[in-house]
Amino acid sequence: MIPKLTQQDSVKPEYLAFINALAKAGFAGDIESSYGSRLVVATDNSVYQWLPQAVIFPRHTADISLMTRLSCQEEFLGIRFSPRGGGTGTNGQSLSDGIVVDLSRYMTRVLEVNVEEKWVRAEAGLVKDQLNDALKPYGLFFSPELSTSNRATIGGMVNTDASGQGSLVYGKTSDRVMGLTAVLEDGSCLDCQPLSGEALQNKLAQQDREGDIYRQVWATAHGKRTEIEEKFPKLNRFLTGYDLKHVYDPDTEAIDLARILCGSEGTLGFITEAKLSLDPIPASRILVNIKYDSFEAALRSAPFMLKAKALSVETVDSTVLNLAREDIVWHSVRELITDVPDKELLGLNIVEFADQTLAEGQQKVKALCQMLDKLMAKGEAGIIGYQTCEDLDSVKAIYAMRKKAVGLLGNTSGRKKPVAFTEDTAVPPEHLADYIMEFRDLLDANNLAYGMFGHVDSGVLHVRPALDLCDPEQEVLMRSISDQVVALTSKYGGLMWGEHGRGFRSEYGPEFFGPELFAELRKVKGAFDPLNRMNPGKICTPIESNDQLVSVDAIKRGTFDRQIPEVVRDSFKDALDCNGNGLCFSYDTTSPMCPSFKQTGDRRHSPKGRAGLMREWLRQLEHAGVNILAEETLLRQEGLRLKDLVGQIFNTLGKKKGDYDFSHEVMEAMQGCLACKACSSQCPVKVDVPDFRARFMNLYYQRYLRHPQDYLVGTVESYAPLMAKAPGFFNFFIKQGITQKLTEKTIGMVDVPLLTQPNLKKRLAGHRANDYDYAALEKLSPEERAKKVLVVQDPFTSYYDAAVVEDLVLVIEKLGFEPILLPFTPNGKAQHIKGFLGSFERTAQRGAQFLNHVAKLDIPIVGPDPAMVLCYRDEYAKALKESRGDFKVFLFQEWLLSVLDKMPEKAAVEGEFYLFGHCTEKTAKPSTHDDWAKIFKHFGGTLKAVSVGCCGMAGTYGHAAKNLEASKEIYSMSWQPTLAKLPAERCLVSGYSCRSQVKRIDRKKLRHPLQGLLELLSR
């Protein structure tokens, strides 16, 4: 039995006293100090791990002022703070062993939009893409682009002076900042905007913290102007930490403190609001995807591309392209980046033209394409082909693939994983090709695998060498490579941190800037933060301080992960492989990725958070001497014994009394998961939470008693067939108010669905579909079998939505085939979701045995519900491995597509259908929408895909009383408002659970896509 895991790394007394005092002082936000809450912000997208003392979520600027003023009391002067936004930094910028202040939960408002003057004022926790969604109706957008734009916050962009694709035209974040509101460590507020003349003189004369700051910035930026101009290279992506070059304008003799806060990585103060300049949304966006026979050729042609007056030139090497081909994202771009016959595509340049008129963009593209044709005709420049795309959806699809490239580099097999520490070097663009060739030689000399992509128009290279940081020797190699890359970039007139900031690379600052200029940076730090309380150790320390800078050698996640045995790490790779890229933090409610995070805003309730908690749980179990794999094997073979039950009772009583067990914190996060499986395909590194969630629950309930609800859900395939024999009888009792109240109170279930009346057997009474006879089918000729289709049943459609199965039978008949219902055989999906893994494995073995036997008939097997059908492919494969066999159960549309070309087309009819896909289906099977659309078109219908996230039901999640409000809130995020705009009779929903949710909340009975198809076939 797994042991109780005691409290780890408790909060330091001075920090505990501070957060208690803060709560009493009227702080309006959230304060979290549980080990789990601290653990999930101990990592970002870097290799480092640093456990904070607490996590604070302010609601507004006043909260931050209150917090910092309180910290100035003498007993709290040792408190340290680190601001945090999206938490996707690649260099540990927001990691801290003090207090992490996360602005992304509440400080997300658009405060003011001025359309005429083209600016917006927004809070720092607002996500960049979310801001642009709000600005879209005005025809404006905030232009600095970055690959994490769907989860990066405005405050994070300011603190790292973020930029990416298109920066030569749009600039960096600092180029678009018109003003900032910042709170200093003493609680005072700065209103930062350009000041000159009398206004500046007044600031210089102030005898307070603000006056000290202005005097120091003036002394440094004005007094050391010559040294600054000489030392700072002329690079588009030059990040200094404190922008001494642009904070002072020699022409107007103005000081703009906002420029020094941009890129300061939270070391000077808290950015709480930003005033940003906006650009008109381009009327025309055209991409030219240019294909090369080598990556070097793509790099060396970049200067020529820039002469074409493009907005940007992005490059991708073959490693990244091949990773994209294996990911769900390739489905959306495969027609836009086709292979070249008899040529190997080894490099790609993505050239974008963005203009205010289509004609202007087309003229530029035409000129570029004419030149490309000439080069190809001569066999020059390594160009083997190109494609253009002008529609916005295609442009977005290409960039979605490019943005995902960072994460895709982490999706490699083996223990060595691409590591972020040299991934944003910048050199003058004219030196980029030579620099990269030498960079490659350096990596090749160390036998390191890698992929490369970047912004060739600004000389920025993204590369992550593959290392196993669980191996101490590989950690030493990381330091060696880091030092060599610093020297290499210096040789080519560049620097190590061209885009993603310094963070734990701050130790290279003194050498790069030299003692004199670095001392000036320290003086600036001291003026803002004399006690070194704001993100200490990053960029620099105050000139009067003896505190040390953080180092590349700081403690890494691998230090903790290596404490887990290799065999366990390999077994739980779904959790261990998470690299913190944070795609699961996407704010987009139309994305299926992690509805629990969208609803809670709590990073524990995200794939990244759950993976981090799981890793720590495995580490603690190893320290407790538990062989976790042996425990799993024992549970599979023997199940729970009587002595285990006695222990469970006592342990559960202790839990109710408040006994701490870290396992409870992990369980809280796991129970919030809807098991929709979007993470298993949407995540670049394929973190599969439902898989390790089920394994965790299986082991957790070895120690603690289960709730009765688990047994009700887990055994649904046992009692549903029996109840369906007399649906009227059981429905009568289910509908009674007293039954519903009793069910909620004792079982914790609400809105228990009614059985279908009449049941499926009566609906198909006398129908040949019921005539399953294996021996008779076996005797048929191949030609006779080719006209038959076997239908696999699941408990939900067969017993709770039998009309779908009935109509499936009718559709198959109208298509000219003979449907035959297979006897109901439990699938086990519900058992897996609830962590009954021993029971699930036995169910899967029986199910696989039956279906492998049936498969010998060589007759297609189809199923109506996507979640249940896909379980045969995923969960069965993981549980049974080789013993699963090779049977195939098709989604209905998969089978129909295979025979569609043999069926006559029908004339088009007016009206449109709208398809709402099931989360599991559209992420595991990305062609779902296109497949159904093709089928409907063949039979005269028009089917449009509707972009929605999760419906909030996810099997039985929405039926749990404790999840009721969360389920409804998730439904209200995308499904409810979208359905309200469409005619219900034209809306088609593929998932049983999704149809149940709509029926429960909106009282609308929507149809399965095959029922819409039946309508077309019946006309």
Coordinates of N, CA and C in Angstrom, one line a residue, residues 358-455:
L358 N -5.2 44.6 -51.3 CA -4.9 43.3 -51.9 C -4.0 43.5 -53.1
A359 N -4.2 44.6 -53.9 CA -3.5 44.8 -55.1 C -2.0 45.1 -54.8
E360 N -1.8 45.8 -53.7 CA -0.4 46.1 -53.3 C 0.4 44.8 -52.9
G361 N -0.3 44.0 -52.2 CA 0.3 42.7 -51.8 C 0.6 41.8 -52.9
Q362 N -0.4 41.7 -53.8 CA -0.3 40.8 -55.0 C 0.9 41.3 -55.9
Q363 N 1.0 42.6 -56.0 CA 2.1 43.1 -56.8 C 3.5 42.7 -56.3
K364 N 3.7 42.8 -55.0 CA 4.9 42.4 -54.3 C 5.1 40.9 -54.5
V365 N 4.1 40.1 -54.3 CA 4.2 38.6 -54.4 C 4.5 38.3 -55.9
K366 N 3.9 38.9 -56.8 CA 4.2 38.6 -58.2 C 5.7 38.9 -58.6
A367 N 6.2 40.0 -58.1 CA 7.6 40.3 -58.3 C 8.5 39.2 -57.7
L368 N 8.2 38.8 -56.5 CA 9.0 37.8 -55.8 C 8.9 36.4 -56.6
C369 N 7.7 36.0 -57.0 CA 7.5 34.8 -57.6 C 8.2 34.7 -59.0
Q370 N 8.2 35.9 -59.7 CA 9.0 35.9 -61.0 C 10.5 35.7 -60.8
M371 N 11.0 36.2 -59.7 CA 12.4 36.0 -59.4 C 12.7 34.6 -59.0
L372 N 11.7 34.0 -58.2 CA 11.9 32.6 -57.8 C 11.9 31.7 -59.0
D373 N 11.0 32.0 -60.0 CA 10.9 31.2 -61.2 C 12.3 31.2 -62.0
K374 N 12.9 32.4 -62.0 CA 14.1 32.5 -62.7 C 15.2 31.7 -62.0
L375 N 15.3 31.8 -60.7 CA 16.3 31.1 -59.9 C 16.1 29.6 -60.1
M376 N 14.8 29.1 -60.1 CA 14.6 27.7 -60.2 C 14.9 27.2 -61.6
A377 N 14.7 28.0 -62.6 CA 15.0 27.7 -64.0 C 16.5 27.5 -64.2
K378 N 17.3 28.3 -63.4 CA 18.7 28.2 -63.5 C 19.3 27.2 -62.5
G379 N 18.4 26.6 -61.7 CA 18.9 25.7 -60.6 C 19.7 26.3 -59.6
E380 N 19.4 27.6 -59.3 CA 20.2 28.3 -58.3 C 19.5 28.5 -57.0
A381 N 20.3 28.8 -55.9 CA 19.8 29.2 -54.6 C 19.1 28.0 -53.8
G382 N 19.2 26.8 -54.4 CA 18.6 25.7 -53.7 C 17.1 25.7 -53.6
I383 N 16.5 26.5 -54.4 CA 15.0 26.5 -54.4 C 14.4 25.4 -55.2
I384 N 13.5 24.6 -54.6 CA 12.9 23.5 -55.4 C 11.4 23.7 -55.6
G385 N 10.9 24.7 -55.1 CA 9.4 25.0 -55.3 C 8.9 26.0 -54.3
Y386 N 7.7 26.5 -54.6 CA 7.1 27.4 -53.7 C 5.5 27.4 -53.9
Q387 N 4.8 27.8 -52.8 CA 3.4 27.9 -52.9 C 3.0 29.2 -52.2
T388 N 1.9 29.7 -52.7 CA 1.3 31.0 -52.1 C 0.0 30.7 -51.5
C389 N -0.4 31.4 -50.5 CA -1.7 31.4 -49.9 C -2.2 32.8 -49.5
E390 N -3.4 33.1 -50.0 CA -3.9 34.4 -49.7 C -5.1 34.5 -48.7
D391 N -5.7 33.4 -48.5 CA -6.9 33.4 -47.6 C -6.4 33.4 -46.2
L392 N -7.0 34.1 -45.3 CA -6.6 34.3 -43.9 C -6.5 33.0 -43.2
D393 N -7.4 32.1 -43.4 CA -7.4 30.8 -42.6 C -6.1 30.1 -42.9
S394 N -5.7 30.1 -44.2 CA -4.5 29.4 -44.6 C -3.2 30.0 -43.9
V395 N -3.2 31.4 -43.9 CA -2.1 32.1 -43.3 C -2.0 31.8 -41.8
K396 N -3.2 31.8 -41.2 CA -3.2 31.4 -39.8 C -2.8 30.0 -39.5
A397 N -3.2 29.1 -40.4 CA -2.8 27.7 -40.2 C -1.3 27.5 -40.3
I398 N -0.6 28.2 -41.3 CA 0.8 28.1 -41.4 C 1.5 28.6 -40.1
Y399 N 1.0 29.8 -39.6 CA 1.6 30.3 -38.4 C 1.3 29.5 -37.2
A400 N 0.2 28.8 -37.2 CA -0.1 27.9 -36.0 C 0.9 26.8 -36.0
M401 N 1.3 26.3 -37.2 CA 2.3 25.3 -37.3 C 3.7 25.8 -36.8
R402 N 4.0 27.0 -37.3 CA 5.3 27.6 -37.0 C 5.3 27.9 -35.5
K403 N 4.2 28.4 -34.9 CA 4.2 28.7 -33.5 C 4.4 27.5 -32.6
K404 N 3.8 26.4 -33.1 CA 3.9 25.1 -32.4 C 5.3 24.5 -32.4
A405 N 6.1 25.0 -33.3 CA 7.4 24.4 -33.6 C 8.3 24.4 -32.3
V406 N 8.2 25.4 -31.5 CA 9.0 25.4 -30.2 C 8.6 24.1 -29.4
G407 N 7.3 23.9 -29.2 CA 6.9 22.8 -28.4 C 7.2 21.5 -29.1
L408 N 7.1 21.4 -30.5 CA 7.3 20.2 -31.2 C 8.7 19.7 -31.0
L409 N 9.7 20.6 -30.8 CA 11.0 20.1 -30.6 C 11.2 19.3 -29.4
G410 N 10.2 19.4 -28.5 CA 10.2 18.6 -27.3 C 9.6 17.2 -27.5
N411 N 9.0 17.0 -28.6 CA 8.3 15.7 -28.9 C 9.2 14.8 -29.6
T412 N 10.3 14.4 -28.9 CA 11.2 13.5 -29.5 C 11.3 12.2 -28.6
S413 N 11.7 11.1 -29.2 CA 11.8 9.9 -28.5 C 13.1 9.8 -27.7
G414 N 13.1 8.9 -26.7 CA 14.3 8.8 -25.9 C 14.4 9.7 -24.8
R415 N 15.4 9.6 -24.0 CA 15.5 10.4 -22.7 C 16.1 11.8 -23.0
K416 N 16.8 11.9 -24.1 CA 17.3 13.2 -24.4 C 16.2 14.1 -25.0
K417 N 16.0 15.3 -24.5 CA 15.0 16.2 -24.9 C 15.6 17.5 -25.2
P418 N 15.1 18.2 -26.3 CA 15.6 19.5 -26.6 C 15.4 20.5 -25.4
V419 N 16.5 21.2 -25.1 CA 16.6 22.0 -23.9 C 16.7 23.5 -24.3
A420 N 15.9 24.3 -23.6 CA 16.0 25.7 -23.9 C 17.1 26.4 -23.0
F421 N 18.2 26.8 -23.7 CA 19.2 27.6 -23.0 C 20.0 28.4 -24.0
T422 N 20.0 28.0 -25.3 CA 20.7 28.7 -26.3 C 19.7 29.0 -27.4
E423 N 18.4 29.2 -27.1 CA 17.4 29.1 -28.2 C 17.0 30.5 -28.8
D424 N 17.7 31.6 -28.4 CA 17.3 32.9 -28.9 C 18.5 33.8 -29.2
T425 N 19.6 33.2 -29.7 CA 20.8 34.0 -30.1 C 20.4 34.9 -31.2
A426 N 21.1 36.0 -31.3 CA 20.9 37.0 -32.3 C 22.2 37.6 -32.8
V427 N 22.4 37.6 -34.1 CA 23.5 38.1 -34.8 C 23.0 39.0 -36.0
P428 N 23.9 39.9 -36.5 CA 23.4 40.6 -37.7 C 23.0 39.7 -38.8
P429 N 21.8 40.0 -39.4 CA 21.3 39.0 -40.4 C 22.3 38.6 -41.5
E430 N 23.2 39.5 -41.9 CA 24.1 39.2 -42.9 C 25.1 38.2 -42.5
H431 N 25.3 37.9 -41.2 CA 26.2 36.9 -40.7 C 25.5 35.6 -40.3
L432 N 24.2 35.6 -40.4 CA 23.4 34.5 -39.8 C 23.8 33.2 -40.4
A433 N 23.9 33.0 -41.7 CA 24.2 31.8 -42.3 C 25.5 31.2 -41.9
D434 N 26.6 32.1 -41.9 CA 27.9 31.6 -41.4 C 27.9 31.2 -40.0
Y435 N 27.2 32.1 -39.2 CA 27.0 31.8 -37.8 C 26.4 30.5 -37.5
I436 N 25.3 30.2 -38.2 CA 24.6 28.9 -38.0 C 25.4 27.7 -38.4
M437 N 26.2 27.8 -39.5 CA 27.0 26.7 -39.9 C 28.0 26.4 -38.8
E438 N 28.6 27.5 -38.2 CA 29.6 27.2 -37.1 C 28.8 26.7 -35.8
F439 N 27.6 27.2 -35.6 CA 26.8 26.7 -34.5 C 26.6 25.2 -34.7
R440 N 26.2 24.9 -35.9 CA 26.0 23.4 -36.1 C 27.2 22.6 -35.9
D441 N 28.4 23.1 -36.3 CA 29.6 22.4 -36.1 C 29.8 22.1 -34.6
L442 N 29.5 23.2 -33.8 CA 29.7 23.1 -32.4 C 28.8 21.9 -31.8
L443 N 27.6 21.9 -32.2 CA 26.6 20.9 -31.7 C 27.0 19.5 -32.2
D444 N 27.4 19.4 -33.5 CA 27.8 18.1 -34.1 C 29.0 17.6 -33.4
A445 N 29.9 18.5 -33.0 CA 31.1 18.0 -32.4 C 30.8 17.3 -31.0
N446 N 29.7 17.7 -30.4 CA 29.3 17.1 -29.2 C 28.2 16.0 -29.4
N447 N 28.0 15.6 -30.6 CA 27.1 14.6 -30.9 C 25.7 14.9 -30.4
L448 N 25.2 16.1 -30.6 CA 23.9 16.5 -30.1 C 22.9 16.6 -31.2
A449 N 21.7 16.1 -31.0 CA 20.6 16.3 -32.0 C 20.0 17.7 -31.7
Y450 N 19.4 18.2 -32.7 CA 18.7 19.5 -32.6 C 17.8 19.8 -33.8
G451 N 17.0 20.8 -33.7 CA 16.2 21.3 -34.8 C 16.4 22.8 -34.7
M452 N 16.2 23.5 -35.9 CA 16.5 24.9 -36.0 C 15.3 25.6 -36.7
F453 N 15.0 26.8 -36.2 CA 14.1 27.7 -37.0 C 14.3 29.0 -36.4
G454 N 13.7 30.0 -37.0 CA 13.9 31.4 -36.5 C 13.5 32.5 -37.4
H455 N 13.9 33.7 -37.0 CA 13.5 34.9 -37.7 C 14.7 35.4 -38.5

